[in-house]
Coordinates of C-alpha atoms and ligand atoms in Angstrom, one line a residue:
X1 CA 0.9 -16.0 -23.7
X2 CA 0.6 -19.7 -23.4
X3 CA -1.8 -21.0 -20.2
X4 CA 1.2 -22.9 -19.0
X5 CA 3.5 -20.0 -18.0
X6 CA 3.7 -19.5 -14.2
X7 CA 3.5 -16.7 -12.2
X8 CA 6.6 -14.3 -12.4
X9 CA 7.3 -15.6 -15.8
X10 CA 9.3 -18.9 -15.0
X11 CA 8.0 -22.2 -16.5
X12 CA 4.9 -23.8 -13.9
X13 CA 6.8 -27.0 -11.7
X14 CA 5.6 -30.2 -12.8
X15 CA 3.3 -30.6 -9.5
X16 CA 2.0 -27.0 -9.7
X17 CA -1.0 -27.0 -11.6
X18 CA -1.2 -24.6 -15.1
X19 CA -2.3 -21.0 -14.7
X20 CA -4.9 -19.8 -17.0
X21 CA -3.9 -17.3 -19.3
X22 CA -6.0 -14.6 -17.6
X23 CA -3.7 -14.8 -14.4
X24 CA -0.4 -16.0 -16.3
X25 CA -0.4 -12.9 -18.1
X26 CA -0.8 -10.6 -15.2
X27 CA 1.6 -12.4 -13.0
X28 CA 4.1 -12.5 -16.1
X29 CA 6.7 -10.5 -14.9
X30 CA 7.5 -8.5 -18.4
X31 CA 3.8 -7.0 -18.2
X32 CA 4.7 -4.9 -15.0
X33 CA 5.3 -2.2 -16.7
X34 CA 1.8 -2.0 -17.5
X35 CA -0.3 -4.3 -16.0
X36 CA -3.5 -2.5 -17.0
X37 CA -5.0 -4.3 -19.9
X38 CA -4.1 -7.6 -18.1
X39 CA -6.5 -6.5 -15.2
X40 CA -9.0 -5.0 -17.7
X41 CA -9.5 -8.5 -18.8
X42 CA -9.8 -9.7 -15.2
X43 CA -12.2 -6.7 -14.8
X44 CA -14.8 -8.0 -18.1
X45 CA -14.6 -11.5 -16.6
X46 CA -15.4 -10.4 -13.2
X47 CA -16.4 -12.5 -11.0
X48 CA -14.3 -15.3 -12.1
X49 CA -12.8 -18.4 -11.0
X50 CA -9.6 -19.3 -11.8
X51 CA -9.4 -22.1 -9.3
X52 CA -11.1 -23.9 -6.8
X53 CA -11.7 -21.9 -3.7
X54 CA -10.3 -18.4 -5.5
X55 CA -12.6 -15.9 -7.2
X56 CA -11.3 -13.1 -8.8
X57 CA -13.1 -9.6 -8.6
X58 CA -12.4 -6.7 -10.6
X59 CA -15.4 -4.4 -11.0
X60 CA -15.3 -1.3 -9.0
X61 CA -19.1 -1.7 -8.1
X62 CA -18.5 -5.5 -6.9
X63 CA -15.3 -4.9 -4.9
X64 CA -16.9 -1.6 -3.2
X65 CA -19.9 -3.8 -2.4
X66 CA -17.5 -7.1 -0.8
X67 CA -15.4 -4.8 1.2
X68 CA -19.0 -3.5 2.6
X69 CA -20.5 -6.9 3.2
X70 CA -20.6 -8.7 7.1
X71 CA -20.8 -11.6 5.1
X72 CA -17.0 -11.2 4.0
X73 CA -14.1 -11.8 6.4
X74 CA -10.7 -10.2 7.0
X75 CA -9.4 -13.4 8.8
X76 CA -7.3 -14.7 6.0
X77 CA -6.0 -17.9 7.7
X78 CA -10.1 -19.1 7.8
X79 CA -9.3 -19.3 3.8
X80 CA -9.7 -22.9 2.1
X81 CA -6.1 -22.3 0.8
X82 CA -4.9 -21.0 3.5
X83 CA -1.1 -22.3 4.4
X84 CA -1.5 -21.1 8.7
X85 CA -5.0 -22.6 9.2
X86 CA -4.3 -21.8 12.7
X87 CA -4.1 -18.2 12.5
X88 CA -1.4 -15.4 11.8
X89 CA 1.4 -15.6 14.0
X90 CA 1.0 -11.6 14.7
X91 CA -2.6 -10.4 15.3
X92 CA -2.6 -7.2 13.8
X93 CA -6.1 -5.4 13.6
X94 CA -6.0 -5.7 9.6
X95 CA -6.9 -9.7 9.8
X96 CA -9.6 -9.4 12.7
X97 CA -13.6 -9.0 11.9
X98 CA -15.8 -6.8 13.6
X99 CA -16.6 -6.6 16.5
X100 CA -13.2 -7.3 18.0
X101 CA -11.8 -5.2 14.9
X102 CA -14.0 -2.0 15.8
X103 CA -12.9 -2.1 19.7
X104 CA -9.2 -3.0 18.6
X105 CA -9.2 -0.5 15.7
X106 CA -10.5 2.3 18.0
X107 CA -8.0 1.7 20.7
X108 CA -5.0 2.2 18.1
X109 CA -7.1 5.5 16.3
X110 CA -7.1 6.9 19.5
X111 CA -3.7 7.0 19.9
X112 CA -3.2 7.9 16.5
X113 CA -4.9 11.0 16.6
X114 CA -3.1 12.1 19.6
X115 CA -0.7 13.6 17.3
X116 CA -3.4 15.5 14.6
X117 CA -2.2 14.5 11.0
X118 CA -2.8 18.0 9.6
X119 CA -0.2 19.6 12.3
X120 CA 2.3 17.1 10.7
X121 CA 2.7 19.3 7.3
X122 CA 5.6 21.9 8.6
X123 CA 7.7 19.0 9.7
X124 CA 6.7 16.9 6.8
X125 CA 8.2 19.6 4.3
X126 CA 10.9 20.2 6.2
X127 CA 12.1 16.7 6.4
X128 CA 11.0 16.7 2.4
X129 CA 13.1 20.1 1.7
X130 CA 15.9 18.3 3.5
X131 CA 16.1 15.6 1.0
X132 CA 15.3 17.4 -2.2
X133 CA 18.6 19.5 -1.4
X134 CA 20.4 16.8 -0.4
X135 CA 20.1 15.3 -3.4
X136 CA 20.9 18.8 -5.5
X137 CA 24.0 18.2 -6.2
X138 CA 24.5 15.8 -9.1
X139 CA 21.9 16.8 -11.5
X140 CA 20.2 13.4 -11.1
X141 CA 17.4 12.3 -8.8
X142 CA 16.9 8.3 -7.6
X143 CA 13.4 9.7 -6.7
X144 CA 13.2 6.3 -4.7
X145 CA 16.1 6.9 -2.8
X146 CA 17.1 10.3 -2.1
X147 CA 12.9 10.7 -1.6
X148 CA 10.3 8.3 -1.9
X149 CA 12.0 5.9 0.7
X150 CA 13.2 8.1 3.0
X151 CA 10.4 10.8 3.7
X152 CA 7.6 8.3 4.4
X153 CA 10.1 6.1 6.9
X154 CA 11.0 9.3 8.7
X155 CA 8.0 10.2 9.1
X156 CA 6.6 7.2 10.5
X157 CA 9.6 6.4 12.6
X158 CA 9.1 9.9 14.2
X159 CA 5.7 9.3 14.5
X160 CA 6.5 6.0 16.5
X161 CA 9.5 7.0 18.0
X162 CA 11.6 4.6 16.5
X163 CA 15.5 6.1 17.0
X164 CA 17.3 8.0 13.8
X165 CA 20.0 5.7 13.5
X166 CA 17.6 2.2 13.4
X167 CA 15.9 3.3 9.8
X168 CA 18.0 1.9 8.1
X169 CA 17.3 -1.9 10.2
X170 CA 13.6 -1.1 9.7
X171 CA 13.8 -0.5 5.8
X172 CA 15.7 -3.6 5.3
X173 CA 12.7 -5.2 7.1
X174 CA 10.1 -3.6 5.3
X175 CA 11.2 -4.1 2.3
X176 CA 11.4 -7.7 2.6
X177 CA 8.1 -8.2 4.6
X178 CA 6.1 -6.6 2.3
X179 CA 7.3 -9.5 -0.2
X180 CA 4.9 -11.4 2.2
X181 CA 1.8 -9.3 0.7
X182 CA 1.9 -10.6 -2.8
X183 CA -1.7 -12.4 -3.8
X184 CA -2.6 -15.7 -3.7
X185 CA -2.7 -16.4 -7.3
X186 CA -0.9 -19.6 -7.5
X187 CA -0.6 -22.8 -5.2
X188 CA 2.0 -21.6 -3.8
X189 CA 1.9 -18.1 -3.1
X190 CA 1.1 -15.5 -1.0
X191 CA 3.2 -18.1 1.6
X192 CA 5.7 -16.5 3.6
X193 CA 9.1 -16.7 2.5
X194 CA 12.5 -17.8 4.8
X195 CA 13.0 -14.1 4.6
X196 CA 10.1 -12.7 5.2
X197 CA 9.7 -14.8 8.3
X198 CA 12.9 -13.9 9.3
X199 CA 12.2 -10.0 8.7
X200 CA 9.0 -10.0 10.9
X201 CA 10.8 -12.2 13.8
X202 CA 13.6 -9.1 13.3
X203 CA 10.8 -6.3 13.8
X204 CA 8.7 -8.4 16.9
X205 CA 12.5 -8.5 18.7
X206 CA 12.8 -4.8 17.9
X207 CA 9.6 -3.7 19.1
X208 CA 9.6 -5.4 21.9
X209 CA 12.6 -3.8 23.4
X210 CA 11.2 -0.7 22.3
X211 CA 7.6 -1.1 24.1
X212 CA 10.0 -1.9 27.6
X213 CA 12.2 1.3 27.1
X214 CA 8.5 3.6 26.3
X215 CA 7.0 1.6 29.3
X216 CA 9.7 2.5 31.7
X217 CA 10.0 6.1 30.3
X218 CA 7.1 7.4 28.3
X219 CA 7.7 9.8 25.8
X220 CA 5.1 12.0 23.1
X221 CA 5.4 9.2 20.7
X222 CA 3.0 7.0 19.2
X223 CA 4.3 4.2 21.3
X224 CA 4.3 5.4 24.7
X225 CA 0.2 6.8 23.3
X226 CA -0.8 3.1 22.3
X227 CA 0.9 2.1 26.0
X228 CA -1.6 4.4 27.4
X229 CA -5.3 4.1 25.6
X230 CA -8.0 3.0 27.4
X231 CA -11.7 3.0 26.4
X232 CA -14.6 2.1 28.3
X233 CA -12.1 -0.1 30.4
X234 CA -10.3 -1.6 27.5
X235 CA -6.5 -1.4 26.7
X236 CA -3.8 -3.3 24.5
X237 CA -1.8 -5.8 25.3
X238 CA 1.9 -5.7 24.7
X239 CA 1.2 -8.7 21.9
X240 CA -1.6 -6.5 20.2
X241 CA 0.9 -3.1 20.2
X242 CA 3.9 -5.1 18.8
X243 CA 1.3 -6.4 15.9
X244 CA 0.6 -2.6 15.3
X245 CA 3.9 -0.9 15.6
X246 CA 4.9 -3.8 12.7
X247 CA 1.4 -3.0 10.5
X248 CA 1.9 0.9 11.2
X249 CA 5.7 0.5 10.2
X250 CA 5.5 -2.1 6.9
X251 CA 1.6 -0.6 6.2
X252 CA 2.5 3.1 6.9
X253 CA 5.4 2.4 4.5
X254 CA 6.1 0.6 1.4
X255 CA 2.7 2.1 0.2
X256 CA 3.7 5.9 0.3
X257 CA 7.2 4.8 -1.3
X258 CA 4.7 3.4 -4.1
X259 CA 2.4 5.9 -4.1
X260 CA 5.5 8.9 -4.5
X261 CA 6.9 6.5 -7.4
X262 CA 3.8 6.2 -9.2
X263 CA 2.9 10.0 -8.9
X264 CA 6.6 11.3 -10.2
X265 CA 6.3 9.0 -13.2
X266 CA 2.7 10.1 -14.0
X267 CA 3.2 13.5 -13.9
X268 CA 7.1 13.0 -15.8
X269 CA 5.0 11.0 -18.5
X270 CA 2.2 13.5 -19.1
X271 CA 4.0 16.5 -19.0
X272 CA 1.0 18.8 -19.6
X273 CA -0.7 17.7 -16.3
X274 CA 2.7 18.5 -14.7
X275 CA 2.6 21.8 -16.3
X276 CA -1.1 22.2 -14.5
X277 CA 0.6 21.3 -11.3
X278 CA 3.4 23.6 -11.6
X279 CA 0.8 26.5 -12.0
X280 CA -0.8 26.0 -9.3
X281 CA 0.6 24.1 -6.2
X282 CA -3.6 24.1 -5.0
X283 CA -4.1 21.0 -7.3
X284 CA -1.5 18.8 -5.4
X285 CA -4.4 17.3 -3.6
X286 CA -6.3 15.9 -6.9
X287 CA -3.3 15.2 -8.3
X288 CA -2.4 12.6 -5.3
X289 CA -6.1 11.3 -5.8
X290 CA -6.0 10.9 -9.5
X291 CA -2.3 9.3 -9.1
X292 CA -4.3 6.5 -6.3
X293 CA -7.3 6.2 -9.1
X294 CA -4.6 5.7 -12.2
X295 CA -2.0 3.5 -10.6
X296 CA -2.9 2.2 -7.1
X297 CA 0.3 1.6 -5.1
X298 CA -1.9 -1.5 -3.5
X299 CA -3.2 -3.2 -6.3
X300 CA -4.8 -6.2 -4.4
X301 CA -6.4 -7.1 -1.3
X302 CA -8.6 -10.4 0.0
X303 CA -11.4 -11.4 1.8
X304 CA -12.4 -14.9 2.9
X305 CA -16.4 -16.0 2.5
X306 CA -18.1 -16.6 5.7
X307 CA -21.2 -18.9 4.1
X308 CA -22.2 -19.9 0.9
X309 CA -23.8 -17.4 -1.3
X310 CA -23.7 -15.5 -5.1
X311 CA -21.9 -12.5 -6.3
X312 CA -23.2 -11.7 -10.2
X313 CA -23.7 -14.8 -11.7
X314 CA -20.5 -16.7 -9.3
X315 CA -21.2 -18.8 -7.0
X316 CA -19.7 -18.0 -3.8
X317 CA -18.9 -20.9 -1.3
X318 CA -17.6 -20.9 3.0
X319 CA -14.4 -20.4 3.0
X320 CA -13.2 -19.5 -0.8
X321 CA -10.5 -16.5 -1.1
X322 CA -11.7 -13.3 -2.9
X323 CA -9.2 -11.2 -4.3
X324 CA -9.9 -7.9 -5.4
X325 CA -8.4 -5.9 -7.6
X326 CA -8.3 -2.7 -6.2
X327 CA -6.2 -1.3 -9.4
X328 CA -8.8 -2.7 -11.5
X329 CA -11.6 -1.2 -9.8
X330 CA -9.7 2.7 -10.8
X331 CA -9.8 1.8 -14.4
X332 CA -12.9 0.8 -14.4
X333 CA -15.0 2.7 -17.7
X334 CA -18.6 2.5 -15.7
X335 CA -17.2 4.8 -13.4
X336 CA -14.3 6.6 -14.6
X337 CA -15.1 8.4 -18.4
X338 CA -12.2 7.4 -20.6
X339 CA -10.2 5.5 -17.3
X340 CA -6.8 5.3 -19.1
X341 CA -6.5 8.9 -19.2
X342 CA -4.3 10.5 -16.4
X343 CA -6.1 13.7 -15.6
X344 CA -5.2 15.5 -12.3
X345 CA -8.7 17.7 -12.8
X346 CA -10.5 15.1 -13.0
X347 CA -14.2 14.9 -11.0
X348 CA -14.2 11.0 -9.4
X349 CA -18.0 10.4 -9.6
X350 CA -17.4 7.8 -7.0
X351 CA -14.4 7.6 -4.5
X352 CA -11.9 5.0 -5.4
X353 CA -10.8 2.2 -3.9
X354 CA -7.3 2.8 -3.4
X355 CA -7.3 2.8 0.5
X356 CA -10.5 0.2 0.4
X357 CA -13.7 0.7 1.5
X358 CA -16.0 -0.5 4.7
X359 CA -14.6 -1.2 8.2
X360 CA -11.0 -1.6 7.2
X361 CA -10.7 1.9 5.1
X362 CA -7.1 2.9 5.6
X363 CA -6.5 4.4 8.8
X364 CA -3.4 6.6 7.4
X365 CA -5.3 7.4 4.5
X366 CA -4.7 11.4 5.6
X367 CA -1.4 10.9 6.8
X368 CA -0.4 9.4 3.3
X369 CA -2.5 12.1 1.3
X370 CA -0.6 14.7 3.6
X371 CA 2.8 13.8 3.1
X372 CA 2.4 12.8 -0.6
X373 CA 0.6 16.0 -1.5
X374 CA 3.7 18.2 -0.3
X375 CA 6.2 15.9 -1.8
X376 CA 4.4 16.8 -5.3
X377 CA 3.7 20.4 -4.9
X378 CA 7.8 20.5 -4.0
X379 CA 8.7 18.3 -6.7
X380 CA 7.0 20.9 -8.9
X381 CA 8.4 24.3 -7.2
X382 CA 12.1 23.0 -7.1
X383 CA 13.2 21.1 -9.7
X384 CA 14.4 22.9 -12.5
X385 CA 13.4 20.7 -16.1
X386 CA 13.1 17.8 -14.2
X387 CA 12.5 14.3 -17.1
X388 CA 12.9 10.9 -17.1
X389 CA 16.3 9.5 -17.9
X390 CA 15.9 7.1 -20.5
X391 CA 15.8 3.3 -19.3
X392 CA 16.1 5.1 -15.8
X393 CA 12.9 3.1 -14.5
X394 CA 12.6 -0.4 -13.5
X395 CA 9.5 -1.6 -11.3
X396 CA 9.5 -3.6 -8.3
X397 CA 8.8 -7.3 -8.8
X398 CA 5.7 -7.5 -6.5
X399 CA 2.5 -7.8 -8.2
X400 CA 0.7 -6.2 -5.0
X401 CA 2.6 -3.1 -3.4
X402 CA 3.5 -1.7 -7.3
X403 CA 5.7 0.9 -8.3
X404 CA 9.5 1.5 -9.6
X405 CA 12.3 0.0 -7.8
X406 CA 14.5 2.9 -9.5
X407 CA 13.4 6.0 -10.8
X408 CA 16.2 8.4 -12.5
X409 CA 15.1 12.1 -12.8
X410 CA 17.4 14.5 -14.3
X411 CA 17.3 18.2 -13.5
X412 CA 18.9 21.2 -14.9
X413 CA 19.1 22.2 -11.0
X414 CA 17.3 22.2 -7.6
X415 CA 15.9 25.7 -6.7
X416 CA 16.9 26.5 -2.9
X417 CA 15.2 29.9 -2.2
Ligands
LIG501 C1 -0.4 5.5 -0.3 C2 -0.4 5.0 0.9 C3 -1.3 4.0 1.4 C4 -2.1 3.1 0.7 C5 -2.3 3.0 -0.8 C6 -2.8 2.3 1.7 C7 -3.7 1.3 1.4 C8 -4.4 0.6 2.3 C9 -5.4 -0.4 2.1 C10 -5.8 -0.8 0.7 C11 -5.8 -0.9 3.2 C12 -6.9 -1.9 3.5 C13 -6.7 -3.3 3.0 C14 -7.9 -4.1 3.2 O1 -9.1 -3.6 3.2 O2 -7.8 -5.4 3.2 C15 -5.1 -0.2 4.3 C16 -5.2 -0.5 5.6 C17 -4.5 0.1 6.6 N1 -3.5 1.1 6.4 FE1 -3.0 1.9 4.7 N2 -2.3 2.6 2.9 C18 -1.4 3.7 2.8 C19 -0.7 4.3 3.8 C20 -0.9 4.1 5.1 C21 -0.2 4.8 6.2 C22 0.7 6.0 5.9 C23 -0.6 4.2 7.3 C24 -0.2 4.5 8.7 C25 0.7 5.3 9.1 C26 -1.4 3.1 7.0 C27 -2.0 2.3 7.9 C28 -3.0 1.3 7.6 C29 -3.6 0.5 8.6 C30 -3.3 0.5 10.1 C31 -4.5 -0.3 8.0 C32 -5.4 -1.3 8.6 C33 -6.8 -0.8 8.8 C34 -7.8 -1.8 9.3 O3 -7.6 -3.0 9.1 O4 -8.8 -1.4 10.0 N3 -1.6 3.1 5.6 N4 -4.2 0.7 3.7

């Protein structure tokens, strides 16, 4: 792959500077398919600096240890390269450094566990029963459409209290925010497209109506719970719960979609661990953990440096972008014996970094777990000699939120007993 190849595998602009091979290759859009050895160079190079004020981290010990450090901020707009210097337009807790983080991040898990995540499973299979019959009757699954899409947006829209009929609104602008997440590998990205902008103004006009109707009428919804937190004398404002309903919504998401895709094509391609499943439903759990480990449906995330400093041998200076390579660090051999193997018995000898690490450690981590564990041990019980249809898979185009944008399953039959 020649260093002057762009990112998503059109030829670089004349005022765009070359990408080295490194990060041309990974951000070539004919290596989606398999990313892996592209990051596993990234990984032995790790830390590494592509460009000025970007350092590149893909060791599972060095990314654990940044997401850990005070010394590290969430605040992306502080970045060097940052294109809103003046800070995000929405201020959801994900950006913000402790300690407003801690008391803003508190307020919303409060509300959150109003509604106990484990008491969610018999509603999370039913709505997941719902659509595996749905879809019964042509003998082919679009696992991304007739599951993987709809089971985590119900559940998260019910969570909320966002109405039935306005899922299909919020997809649309879920889908197209998220295209707003990719990493900032080249001058240009990781800007916000027309779209994307357009998306999130969508969502802030939705919500806000939403927040009046809860306010006026409270309900046993997420919404009306955020309305009503208060700790030691401190509450949200209507900005900070518009900011969360959009990062519970587009976070709460996208990534499950991913995480379903990447699971059901794991298990299709090694059919023996499928078998495993199929025997006993108990190893749904592990199989969700070794699918985050093997194929992370959030492949990236950044932190901006505070001061000067060193990680290995790198220099680290104020205000550089750090991206990590969360999908690296789950492949990475000084952790995981023989990492390329997918292995749903596996033992993790340390956790992996799929939902991050440190003050920011997914907050719907068990939510996600929950609802992708069932979806698995279902997709085992009921489909009858369910395989991939040949050329039936195509991936998404984001580098960052990664898994198939299609996903054809044929079955011999659904079970419905
Ligand atoms: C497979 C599914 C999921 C994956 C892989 C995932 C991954 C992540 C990652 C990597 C982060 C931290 C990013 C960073 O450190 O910069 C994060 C944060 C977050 N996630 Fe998830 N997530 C998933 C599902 C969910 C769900 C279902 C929800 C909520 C319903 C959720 C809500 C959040 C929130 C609110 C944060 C921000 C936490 C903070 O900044 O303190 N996520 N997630």
């Amino acid at each position: 792959m020649s260093g002057t190849a762009a990112g998503n595998g059109e030829a670089a602009p004349a005022d765009r500077p070359a990408l080295p091979d490194e990060i041309a290759e990974l951000t070539d859009l004919s290596n989606r398919e398999d990313p892996y050895p592209y990051l596993g160079k990234l990984r032995e190079r790790s830390p590494y600096r592509p460009f000025e004020n970007l350092v590149v981290v893909g060791r599972h010990a060095q990314i654990s240890a940044v997401l850990r450090d005070p010394a590290m901020s969430a605040a992306r707009h502080r970045a060097a390269s940052s294109p809103t210097p003046h800070g995000p337009r929405t201020r959801n807790f994900l950006h913000l450094d402790p300690p407003e983080h801690t008391r803003y991040r508190r307020l919303v898990a409060g509300a959150f566990a109003r509604r106990k995540v484990g008491n969610l499973a018999p509603r999370i299979r039913e709505i997941a029963l719902e659509l595996f019959r749905g879809a019964s009757e042509t003998g082919t699954l679009e696992i991304i459409d007739d599951l993987a899409y709809p089971l985590p947006l119900r559940v998260i829209c019910e969570l909320l209290g966002v109405p039935f009929e306005d899922r299909p609104l919020l997809q649309n602008w879920s889908a197209t925010l998220s295209t707003a997440l990719e990493p900032p590998l080249g001058p240009s990205a990781g800007r916000m497209t027309p779209d994307a902008a357009r998306a999130r103004a969508s969502f802030v006009v939705y919500f806000q109506k939403l927040i009046e109707e809860r306010r006026a009428a409270p309900q046993d919804d997420l919404i009306s719970h955020l309305l009503g937190v208060e700790e030691d004398g401190q509450r949200l404002d209507d900005h900070d719960i518009l900011a969360t309903c959009v990062l519970l919504l587009n976070a709460g998401h996208e990534t499950t979609v991913n995480l379903i895709g990447n699971a059901v094509l794991a298990l299709l391609r090694h059919p023996e661990q499928f078998d495993r499943l199929r025997a006993d439903a108990a190893l749904a759990p592990a199989a969700v953990e070794e699918v985050l480990r093997y194929d992370a449906p959030v492949q990236m995330t950044t932190r901006v440096v505070r001061q000067d400093g060193r990680l290995g041998d790198t220099d680290l200076r104020a205000g550089d972008t750090v991206l990590l390579l969360l999908g690296a660090a789950g492949r990475d051999p000084d952790v995981y014996p023989d990492p390329d193997r997918f292995d749903i018995g596996r033992e993790h000898a340390a956790p992996h970094l799929a939902f991050s690490a440190g003050p920011h450690f997914c907050l719907g981590a068990g939510l996600a777990r929950l609802e992708v564990a069932i979806a698995l041990e279902l997709f085992g019980a009921l489909l009858v000699r369910p395989r991939l249809r040949p050329g039936g898979t195509a991936y998404k185009r984001n580098l960052n939120l990664r898994g198939p944008a299609s996903l054809l399953v044929d079955v011999d039959g659904v079970r419905t007993g």
